[in-house]
mmCIF file of N, CA, C and O in Angstrom:
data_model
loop_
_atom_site.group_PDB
_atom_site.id
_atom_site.type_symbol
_atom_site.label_atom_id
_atom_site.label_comp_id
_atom_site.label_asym_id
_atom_site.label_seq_id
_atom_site.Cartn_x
_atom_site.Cartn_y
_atom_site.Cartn_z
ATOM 1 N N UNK A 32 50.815 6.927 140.628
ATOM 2 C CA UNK A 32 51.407 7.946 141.481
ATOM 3 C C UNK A 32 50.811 9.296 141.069
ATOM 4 O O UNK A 32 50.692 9.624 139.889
ATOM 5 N N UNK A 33 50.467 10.006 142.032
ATOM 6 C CA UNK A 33 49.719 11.453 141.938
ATOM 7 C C UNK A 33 51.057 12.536 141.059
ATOM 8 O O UNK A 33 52.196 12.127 140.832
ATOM 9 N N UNK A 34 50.727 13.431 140.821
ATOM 10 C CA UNK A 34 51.354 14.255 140.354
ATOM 11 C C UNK A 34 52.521 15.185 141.337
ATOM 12 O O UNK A 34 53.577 15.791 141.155
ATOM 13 N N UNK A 35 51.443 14.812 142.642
ATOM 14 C CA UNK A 35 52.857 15.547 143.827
ATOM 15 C C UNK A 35 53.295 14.478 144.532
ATOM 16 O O UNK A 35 54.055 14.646 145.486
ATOM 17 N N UNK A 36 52.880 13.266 144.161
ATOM 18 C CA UNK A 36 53.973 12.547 144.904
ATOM 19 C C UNK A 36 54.813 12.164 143.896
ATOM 20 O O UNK A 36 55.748 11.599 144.464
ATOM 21 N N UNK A 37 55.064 12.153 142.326
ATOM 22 C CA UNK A 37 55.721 12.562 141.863
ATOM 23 C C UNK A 37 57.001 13.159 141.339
ATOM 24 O O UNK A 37 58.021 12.823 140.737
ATOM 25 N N UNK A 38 56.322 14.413 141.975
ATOM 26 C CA UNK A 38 57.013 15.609 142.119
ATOM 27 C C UNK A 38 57.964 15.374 143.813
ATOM 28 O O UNK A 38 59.043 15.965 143.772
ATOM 29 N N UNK A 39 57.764 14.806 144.868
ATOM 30 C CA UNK A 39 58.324 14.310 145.822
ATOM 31 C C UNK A 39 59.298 13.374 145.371
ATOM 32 O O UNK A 39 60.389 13.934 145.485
ATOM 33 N N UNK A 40 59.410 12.493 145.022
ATOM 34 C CA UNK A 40 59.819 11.261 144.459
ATOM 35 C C UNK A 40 61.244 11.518 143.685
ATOM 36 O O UNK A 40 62.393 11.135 143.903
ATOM 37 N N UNK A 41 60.537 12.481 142.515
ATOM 38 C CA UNK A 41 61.336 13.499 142.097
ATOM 39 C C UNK A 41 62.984 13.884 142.417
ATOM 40 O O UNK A 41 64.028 13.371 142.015
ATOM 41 N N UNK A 42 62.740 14.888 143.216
ATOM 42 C CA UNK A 42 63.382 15.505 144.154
ATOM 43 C C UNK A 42 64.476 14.292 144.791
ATOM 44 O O UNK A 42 65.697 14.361 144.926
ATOM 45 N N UNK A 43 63.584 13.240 145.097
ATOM 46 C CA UNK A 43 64.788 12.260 146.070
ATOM 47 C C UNK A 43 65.290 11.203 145.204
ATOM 48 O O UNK A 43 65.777 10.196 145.717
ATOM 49 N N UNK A 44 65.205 11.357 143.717
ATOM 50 C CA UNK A 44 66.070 10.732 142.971
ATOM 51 C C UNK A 44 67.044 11.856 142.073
ATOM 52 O O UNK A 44 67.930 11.511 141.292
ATOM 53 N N UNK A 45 66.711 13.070 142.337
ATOM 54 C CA UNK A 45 67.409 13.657 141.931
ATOM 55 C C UNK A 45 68.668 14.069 143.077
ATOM 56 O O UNK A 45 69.692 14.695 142.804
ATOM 57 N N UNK A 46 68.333 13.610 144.214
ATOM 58 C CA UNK A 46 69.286 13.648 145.189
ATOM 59 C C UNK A 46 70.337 12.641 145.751
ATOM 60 O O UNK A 46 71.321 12.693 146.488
ATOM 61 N N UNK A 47 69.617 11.656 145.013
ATOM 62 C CA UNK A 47 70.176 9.988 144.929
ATOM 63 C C UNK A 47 70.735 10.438 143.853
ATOM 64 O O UNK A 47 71.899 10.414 144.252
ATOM 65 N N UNK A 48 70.794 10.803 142.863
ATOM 66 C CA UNK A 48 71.716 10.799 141.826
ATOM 67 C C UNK A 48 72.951 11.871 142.002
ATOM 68 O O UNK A 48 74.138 11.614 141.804
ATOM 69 N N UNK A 49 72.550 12.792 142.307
ATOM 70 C CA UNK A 49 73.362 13.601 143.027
ATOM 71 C C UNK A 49 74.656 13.083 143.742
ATOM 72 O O UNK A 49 75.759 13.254 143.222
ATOM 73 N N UNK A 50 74.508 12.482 144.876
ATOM 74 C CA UNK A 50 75.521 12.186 145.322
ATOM 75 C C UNK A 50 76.064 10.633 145.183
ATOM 76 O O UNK A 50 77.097 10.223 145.711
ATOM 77 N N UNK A 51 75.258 9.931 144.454
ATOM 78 C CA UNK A 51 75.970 8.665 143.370
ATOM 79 C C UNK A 51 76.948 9.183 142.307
ATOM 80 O O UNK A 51 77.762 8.418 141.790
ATOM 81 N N UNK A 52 76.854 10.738 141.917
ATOM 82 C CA UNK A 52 77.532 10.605 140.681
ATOM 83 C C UNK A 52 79.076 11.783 141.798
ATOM 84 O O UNK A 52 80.240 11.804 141.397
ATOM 85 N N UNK A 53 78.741 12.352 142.741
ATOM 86 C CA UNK A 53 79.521 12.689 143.111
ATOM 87 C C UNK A 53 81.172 11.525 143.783
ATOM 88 O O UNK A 53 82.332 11.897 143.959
ATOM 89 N N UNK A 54 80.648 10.354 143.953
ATOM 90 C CA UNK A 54 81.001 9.540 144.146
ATOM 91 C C UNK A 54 81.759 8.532 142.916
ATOM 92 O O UNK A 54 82.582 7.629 143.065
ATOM 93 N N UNK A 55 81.339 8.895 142.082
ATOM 94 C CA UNK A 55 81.716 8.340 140.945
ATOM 95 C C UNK A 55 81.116 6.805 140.391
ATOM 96 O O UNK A 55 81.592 5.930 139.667
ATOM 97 N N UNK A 56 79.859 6.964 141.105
ATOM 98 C CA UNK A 56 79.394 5.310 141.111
ATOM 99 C C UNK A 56 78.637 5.511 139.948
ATOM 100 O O UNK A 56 78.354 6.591 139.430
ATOM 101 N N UNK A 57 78.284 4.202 139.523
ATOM 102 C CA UNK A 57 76.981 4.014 137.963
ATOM 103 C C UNK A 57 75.986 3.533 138.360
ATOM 104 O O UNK A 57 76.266 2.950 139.408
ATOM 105 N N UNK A 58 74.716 3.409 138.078
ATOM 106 C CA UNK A 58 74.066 3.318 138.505
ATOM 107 C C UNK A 58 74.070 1.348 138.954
ATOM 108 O O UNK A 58 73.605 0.772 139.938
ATOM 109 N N UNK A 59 74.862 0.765 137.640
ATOM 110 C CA UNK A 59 74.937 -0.759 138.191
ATOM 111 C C UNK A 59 76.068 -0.991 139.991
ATOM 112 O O UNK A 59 76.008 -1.888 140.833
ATOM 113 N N UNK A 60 76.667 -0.143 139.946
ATOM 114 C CA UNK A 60 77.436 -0.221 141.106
ATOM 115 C C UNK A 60 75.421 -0.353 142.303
ATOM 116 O O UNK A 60 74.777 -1.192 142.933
ATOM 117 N N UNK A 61 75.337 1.077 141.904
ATOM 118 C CA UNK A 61 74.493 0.693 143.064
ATOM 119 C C UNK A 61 73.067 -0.287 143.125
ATOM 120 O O UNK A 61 72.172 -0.236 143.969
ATOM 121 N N UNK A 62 73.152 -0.966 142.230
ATOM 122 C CA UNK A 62 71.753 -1.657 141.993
ATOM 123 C C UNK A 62 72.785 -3.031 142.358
ATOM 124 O O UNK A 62 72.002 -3.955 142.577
ATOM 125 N N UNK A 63 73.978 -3.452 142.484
ATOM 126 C CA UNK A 63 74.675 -4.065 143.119
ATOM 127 C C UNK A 63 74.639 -4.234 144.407
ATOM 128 O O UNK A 63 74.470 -5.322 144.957
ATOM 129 N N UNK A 64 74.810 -3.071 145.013
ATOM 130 C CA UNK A 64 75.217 -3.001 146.512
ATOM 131 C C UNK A 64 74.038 -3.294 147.079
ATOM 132 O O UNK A 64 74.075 -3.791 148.205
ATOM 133 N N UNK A 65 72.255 -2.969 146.201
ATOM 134 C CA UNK A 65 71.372 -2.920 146.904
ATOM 135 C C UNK A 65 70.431 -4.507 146.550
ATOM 136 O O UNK A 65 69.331 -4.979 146.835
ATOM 137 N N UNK A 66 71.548 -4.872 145.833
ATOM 138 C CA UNK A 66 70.760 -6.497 144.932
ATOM 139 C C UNK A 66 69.640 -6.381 144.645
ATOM 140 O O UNK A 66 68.722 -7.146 144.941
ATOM 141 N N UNK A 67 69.567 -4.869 143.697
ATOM 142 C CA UNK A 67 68.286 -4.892 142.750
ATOM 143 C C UNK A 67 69.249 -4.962 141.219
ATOM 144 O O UNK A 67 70.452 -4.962 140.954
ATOM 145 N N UNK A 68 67.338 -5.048 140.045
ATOM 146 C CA UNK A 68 68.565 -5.656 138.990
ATOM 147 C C UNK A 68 68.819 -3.296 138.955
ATOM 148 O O UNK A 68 68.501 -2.421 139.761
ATOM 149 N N UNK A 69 69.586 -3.267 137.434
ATOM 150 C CA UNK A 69 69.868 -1.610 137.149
ATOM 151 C C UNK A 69 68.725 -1.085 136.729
ATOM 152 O O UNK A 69 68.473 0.105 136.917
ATOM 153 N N UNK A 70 67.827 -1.976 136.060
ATOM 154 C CA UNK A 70 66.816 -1.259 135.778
ATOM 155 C C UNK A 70 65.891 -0.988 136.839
ATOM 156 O O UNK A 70 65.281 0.076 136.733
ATOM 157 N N UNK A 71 65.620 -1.782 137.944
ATOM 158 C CA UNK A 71 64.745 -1.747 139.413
ATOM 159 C C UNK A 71 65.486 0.000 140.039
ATOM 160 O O UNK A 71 64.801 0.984 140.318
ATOM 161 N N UNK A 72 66.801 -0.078 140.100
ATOM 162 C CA UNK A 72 67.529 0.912 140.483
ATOM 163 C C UNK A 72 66.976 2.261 139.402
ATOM 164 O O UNK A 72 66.182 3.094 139.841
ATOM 165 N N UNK A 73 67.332 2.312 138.441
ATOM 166 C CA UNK A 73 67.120 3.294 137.376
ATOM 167 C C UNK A 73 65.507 3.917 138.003
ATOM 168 O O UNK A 73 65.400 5.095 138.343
ATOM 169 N N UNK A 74 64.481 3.062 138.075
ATOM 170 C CA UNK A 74 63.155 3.726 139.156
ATOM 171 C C UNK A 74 63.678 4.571 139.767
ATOM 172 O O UNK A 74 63.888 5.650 139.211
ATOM 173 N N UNK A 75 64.022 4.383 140.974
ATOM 174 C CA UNK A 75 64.192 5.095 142.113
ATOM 175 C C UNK A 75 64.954 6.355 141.361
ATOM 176 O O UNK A 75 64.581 7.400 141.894
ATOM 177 N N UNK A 76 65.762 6.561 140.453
ATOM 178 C CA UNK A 76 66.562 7.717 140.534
ATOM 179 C C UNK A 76 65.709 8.510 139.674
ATOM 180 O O UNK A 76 66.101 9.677 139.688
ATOM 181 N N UNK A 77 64.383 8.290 138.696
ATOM 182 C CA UNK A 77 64.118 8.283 137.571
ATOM 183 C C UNK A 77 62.304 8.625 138.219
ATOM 184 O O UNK A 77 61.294 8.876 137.562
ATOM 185 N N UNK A 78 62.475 8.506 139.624
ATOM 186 C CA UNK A 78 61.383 8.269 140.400
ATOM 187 C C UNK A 78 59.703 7.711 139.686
ATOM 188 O O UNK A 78 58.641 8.326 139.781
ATOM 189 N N UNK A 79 59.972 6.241 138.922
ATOM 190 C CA UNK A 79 59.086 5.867 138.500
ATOM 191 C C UNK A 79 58.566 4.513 139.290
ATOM 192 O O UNK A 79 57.916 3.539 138.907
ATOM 193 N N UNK A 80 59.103 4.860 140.483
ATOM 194 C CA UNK A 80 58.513 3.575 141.423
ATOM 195 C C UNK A 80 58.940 4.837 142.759
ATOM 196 O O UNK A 80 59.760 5.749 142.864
ATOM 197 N N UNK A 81 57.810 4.219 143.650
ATOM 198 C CA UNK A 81 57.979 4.511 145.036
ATOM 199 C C UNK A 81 59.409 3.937 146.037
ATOM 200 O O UNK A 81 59.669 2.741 146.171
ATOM 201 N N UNK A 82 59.901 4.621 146.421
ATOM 202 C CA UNK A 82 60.718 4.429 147.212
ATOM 203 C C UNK A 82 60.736 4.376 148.693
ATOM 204 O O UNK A 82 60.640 5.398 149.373
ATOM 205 N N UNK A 83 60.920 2.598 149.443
ATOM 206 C CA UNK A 83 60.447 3.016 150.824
ATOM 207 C C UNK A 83 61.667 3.396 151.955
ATOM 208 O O UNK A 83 62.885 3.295 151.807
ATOM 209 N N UNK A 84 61.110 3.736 152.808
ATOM 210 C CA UNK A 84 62.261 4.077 153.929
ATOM 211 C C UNK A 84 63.270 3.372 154.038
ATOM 212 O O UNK A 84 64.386 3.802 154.327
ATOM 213 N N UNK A 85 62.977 2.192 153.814
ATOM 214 C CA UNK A 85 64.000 0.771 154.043
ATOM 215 C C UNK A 85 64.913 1.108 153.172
ATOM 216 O O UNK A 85 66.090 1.337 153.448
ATOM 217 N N UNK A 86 64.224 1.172 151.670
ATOM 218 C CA UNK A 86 65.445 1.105 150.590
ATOM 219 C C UNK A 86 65.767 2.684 150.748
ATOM 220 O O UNK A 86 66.872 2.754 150.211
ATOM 221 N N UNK A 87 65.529 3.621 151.056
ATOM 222 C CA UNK A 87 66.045 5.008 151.363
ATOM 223 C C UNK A 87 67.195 4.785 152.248
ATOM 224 O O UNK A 87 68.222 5.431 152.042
ATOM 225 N N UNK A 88 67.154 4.217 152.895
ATOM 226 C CA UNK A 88 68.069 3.920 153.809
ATOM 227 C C UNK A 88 69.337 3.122 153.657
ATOM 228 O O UNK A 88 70.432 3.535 154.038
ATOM 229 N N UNK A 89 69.153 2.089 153.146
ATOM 230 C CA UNK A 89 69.960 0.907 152.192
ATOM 231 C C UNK A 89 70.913 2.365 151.200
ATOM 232 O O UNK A 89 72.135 2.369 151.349
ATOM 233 N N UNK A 90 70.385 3.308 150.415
ATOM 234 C CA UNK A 90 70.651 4.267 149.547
ATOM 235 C C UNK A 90 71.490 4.629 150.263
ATOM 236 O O UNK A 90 72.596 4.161 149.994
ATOM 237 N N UNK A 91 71.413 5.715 151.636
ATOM 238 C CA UNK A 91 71.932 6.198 152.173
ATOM 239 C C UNK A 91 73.503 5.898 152.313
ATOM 240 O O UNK A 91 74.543 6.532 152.129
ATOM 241 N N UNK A 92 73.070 4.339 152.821
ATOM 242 C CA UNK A 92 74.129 3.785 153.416
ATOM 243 C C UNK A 92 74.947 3.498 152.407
ATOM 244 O O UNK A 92 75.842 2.855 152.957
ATOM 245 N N UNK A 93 75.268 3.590 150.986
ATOM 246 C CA UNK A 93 75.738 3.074 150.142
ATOM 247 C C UNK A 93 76.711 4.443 149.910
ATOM 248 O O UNK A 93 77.922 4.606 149.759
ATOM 249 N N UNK A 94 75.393 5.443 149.971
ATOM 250 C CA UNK A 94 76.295 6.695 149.049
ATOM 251 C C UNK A 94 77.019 7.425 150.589
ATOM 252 O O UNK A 94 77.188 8.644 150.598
ATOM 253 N N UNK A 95 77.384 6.651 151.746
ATOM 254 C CA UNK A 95 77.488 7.303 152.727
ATOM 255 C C UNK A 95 76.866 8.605 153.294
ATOM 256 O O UNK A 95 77.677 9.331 153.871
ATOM 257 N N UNK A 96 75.949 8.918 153.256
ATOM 258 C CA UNK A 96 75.227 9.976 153.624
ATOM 259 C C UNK A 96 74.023 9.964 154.535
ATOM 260 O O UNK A 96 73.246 9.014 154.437
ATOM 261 N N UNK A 97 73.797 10.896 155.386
ATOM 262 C CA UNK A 97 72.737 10.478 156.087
ATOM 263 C C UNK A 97 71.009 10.948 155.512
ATOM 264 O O UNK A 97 70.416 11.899 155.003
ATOM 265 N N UNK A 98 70.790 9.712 155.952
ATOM 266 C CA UNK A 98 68.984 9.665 155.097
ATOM 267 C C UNK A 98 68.746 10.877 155.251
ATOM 268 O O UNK A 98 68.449 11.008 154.064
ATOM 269 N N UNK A 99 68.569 12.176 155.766
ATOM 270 C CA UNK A 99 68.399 13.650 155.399
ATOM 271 C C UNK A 99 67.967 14.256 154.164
ATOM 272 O O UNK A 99 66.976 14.757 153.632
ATOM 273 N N UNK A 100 69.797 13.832 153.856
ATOM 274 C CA UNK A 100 70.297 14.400 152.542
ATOM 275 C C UNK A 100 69.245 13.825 151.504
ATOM 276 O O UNK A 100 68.821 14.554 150.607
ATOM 277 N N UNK A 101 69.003 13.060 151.579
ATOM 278 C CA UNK A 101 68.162 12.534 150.534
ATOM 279 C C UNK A 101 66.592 13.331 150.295
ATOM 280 O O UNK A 101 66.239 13.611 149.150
ATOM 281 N N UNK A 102 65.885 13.593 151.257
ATOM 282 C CA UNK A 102 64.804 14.200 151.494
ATOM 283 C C UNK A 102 64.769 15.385 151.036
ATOM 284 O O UNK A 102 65.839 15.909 150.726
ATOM 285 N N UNK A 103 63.508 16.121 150.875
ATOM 286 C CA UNK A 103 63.518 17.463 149.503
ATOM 287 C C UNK A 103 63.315 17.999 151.094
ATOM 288 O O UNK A 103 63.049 17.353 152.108
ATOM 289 N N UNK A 104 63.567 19.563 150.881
ATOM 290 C CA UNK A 104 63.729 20.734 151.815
ATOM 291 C C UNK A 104 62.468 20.950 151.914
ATOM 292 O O UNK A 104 62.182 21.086 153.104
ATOM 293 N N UNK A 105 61.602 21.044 151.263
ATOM 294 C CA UNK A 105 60.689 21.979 151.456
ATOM 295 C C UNK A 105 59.259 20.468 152.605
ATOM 296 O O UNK A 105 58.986 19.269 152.562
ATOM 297 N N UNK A 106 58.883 21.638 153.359
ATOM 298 C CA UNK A 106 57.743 21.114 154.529
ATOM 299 C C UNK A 106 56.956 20.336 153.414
ATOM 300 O O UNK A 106 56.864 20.578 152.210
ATOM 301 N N UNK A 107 56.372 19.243 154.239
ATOM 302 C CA UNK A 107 55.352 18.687 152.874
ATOM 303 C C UNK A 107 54.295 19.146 152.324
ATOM 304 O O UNK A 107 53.769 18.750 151.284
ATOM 305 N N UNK A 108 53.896 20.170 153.161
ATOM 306 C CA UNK A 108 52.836 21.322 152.764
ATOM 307 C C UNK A 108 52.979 21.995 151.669
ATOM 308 O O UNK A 108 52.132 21.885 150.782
ATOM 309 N N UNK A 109 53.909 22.693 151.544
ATOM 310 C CA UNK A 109 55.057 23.028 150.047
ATOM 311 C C UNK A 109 55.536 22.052 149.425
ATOM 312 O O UNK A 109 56.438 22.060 148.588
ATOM 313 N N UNK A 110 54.902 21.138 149.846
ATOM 314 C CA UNK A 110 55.223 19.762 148.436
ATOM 315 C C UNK A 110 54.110 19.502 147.640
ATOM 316 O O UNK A 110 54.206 18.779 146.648
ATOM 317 N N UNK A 111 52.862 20.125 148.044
ATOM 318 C CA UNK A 111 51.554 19.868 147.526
ATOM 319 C C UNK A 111 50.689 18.518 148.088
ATOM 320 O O UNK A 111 49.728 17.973 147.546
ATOM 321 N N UNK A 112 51.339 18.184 149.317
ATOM 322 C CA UNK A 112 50.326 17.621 149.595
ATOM 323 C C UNK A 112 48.830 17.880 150.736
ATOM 324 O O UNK A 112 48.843 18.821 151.529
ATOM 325 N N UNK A 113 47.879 17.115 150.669
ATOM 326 C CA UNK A 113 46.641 17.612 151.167
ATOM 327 C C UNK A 113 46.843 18.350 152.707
ATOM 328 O O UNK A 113 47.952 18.507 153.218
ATOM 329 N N UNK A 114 45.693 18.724 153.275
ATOM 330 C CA UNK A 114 46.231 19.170 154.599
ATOM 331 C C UNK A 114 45.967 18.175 155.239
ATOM 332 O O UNK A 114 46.648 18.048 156.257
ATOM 333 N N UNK A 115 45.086 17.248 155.007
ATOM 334 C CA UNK A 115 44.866 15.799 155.707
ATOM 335 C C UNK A 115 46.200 14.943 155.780
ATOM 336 O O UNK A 115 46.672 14.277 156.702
ATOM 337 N N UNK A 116 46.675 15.208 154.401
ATOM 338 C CA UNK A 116 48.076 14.644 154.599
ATOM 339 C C UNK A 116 48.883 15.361 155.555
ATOM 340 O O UNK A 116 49.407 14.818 156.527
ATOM 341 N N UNK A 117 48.986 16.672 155.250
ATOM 342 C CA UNK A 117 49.940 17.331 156.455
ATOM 343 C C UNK A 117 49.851 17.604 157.904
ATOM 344 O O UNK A 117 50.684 17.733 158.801
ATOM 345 N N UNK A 118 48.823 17.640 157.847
ATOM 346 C CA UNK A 118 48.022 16.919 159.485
ATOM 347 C C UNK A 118 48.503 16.012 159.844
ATOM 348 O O UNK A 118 49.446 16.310 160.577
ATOM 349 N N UNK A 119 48.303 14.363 159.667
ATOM 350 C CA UNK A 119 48.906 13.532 159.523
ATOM 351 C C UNK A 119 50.613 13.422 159.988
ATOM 352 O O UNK A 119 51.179 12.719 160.826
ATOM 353 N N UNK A 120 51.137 14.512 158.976
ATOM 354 C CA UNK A 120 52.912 14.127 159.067
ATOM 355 C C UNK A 120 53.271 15.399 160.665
ATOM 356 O O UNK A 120 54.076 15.018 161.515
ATOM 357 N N UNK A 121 52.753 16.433 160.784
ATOM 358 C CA UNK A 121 52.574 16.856 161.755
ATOM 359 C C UNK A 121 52.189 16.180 163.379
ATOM 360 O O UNK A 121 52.599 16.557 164.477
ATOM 361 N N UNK A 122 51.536 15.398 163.137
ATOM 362 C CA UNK A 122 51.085 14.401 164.152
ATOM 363 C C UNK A 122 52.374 13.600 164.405
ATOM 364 O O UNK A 122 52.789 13.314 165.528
ATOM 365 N N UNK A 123 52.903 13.302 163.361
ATOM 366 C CA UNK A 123 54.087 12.407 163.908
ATOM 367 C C UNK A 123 55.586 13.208 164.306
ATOM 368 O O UNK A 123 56.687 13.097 164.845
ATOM 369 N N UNK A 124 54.893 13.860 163.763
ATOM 370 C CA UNK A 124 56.476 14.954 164.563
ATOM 371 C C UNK A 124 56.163 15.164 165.903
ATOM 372 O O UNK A 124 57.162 15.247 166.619
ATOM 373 N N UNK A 125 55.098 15.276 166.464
ATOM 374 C CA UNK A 125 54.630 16.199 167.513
ATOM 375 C C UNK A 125 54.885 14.589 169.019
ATOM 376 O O UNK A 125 54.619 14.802 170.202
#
């Protein structure tokens, strides 16, 4: 993993943790709900594995929140990624 995807990754386990702990859950609650083992889970919050939409979503649905919340604020341009990349994510908005 690059250093800004990373740094992306980051951000959306620090937001997954966020509102897991607002909830009062542990991290085995949710590596339960998502029938990964805690340590597969501990990745994602710890962002040492990629996280895909699917299981972003699965997340969501656990900590009741909508997939949004999970996502870092800033444009992906201000995330450091290439402009080829942001070209790209632009294209799919459009």
């Amino acid at each position: 993993m690059t250093d800004r995807e990373k740094s992306f990754y980051a951000e959306i386990g620090r937001r997954i943790k966020s509102h897991r702990t607002a909830l009062f859950l542990e991290p085995a609650d949710m590596a339960k709900i998502l029938q990964k083992s805690k340590d597969h889970y501990n990745k994602y919050e710890r962002a040492e594995t990629k996280c895909s939409i699917h299981i972003l979503s699965q997340i969501a649905d656990a900590l009741n929140c909508d997939l949004a919340m999970l996502l870092p604020d800033k444009p992906i341009s201000e995330a450091g990624f290439s402009e080829s990349e942001t070209e790209f994510a632009h294209q799919l908005d459009a």
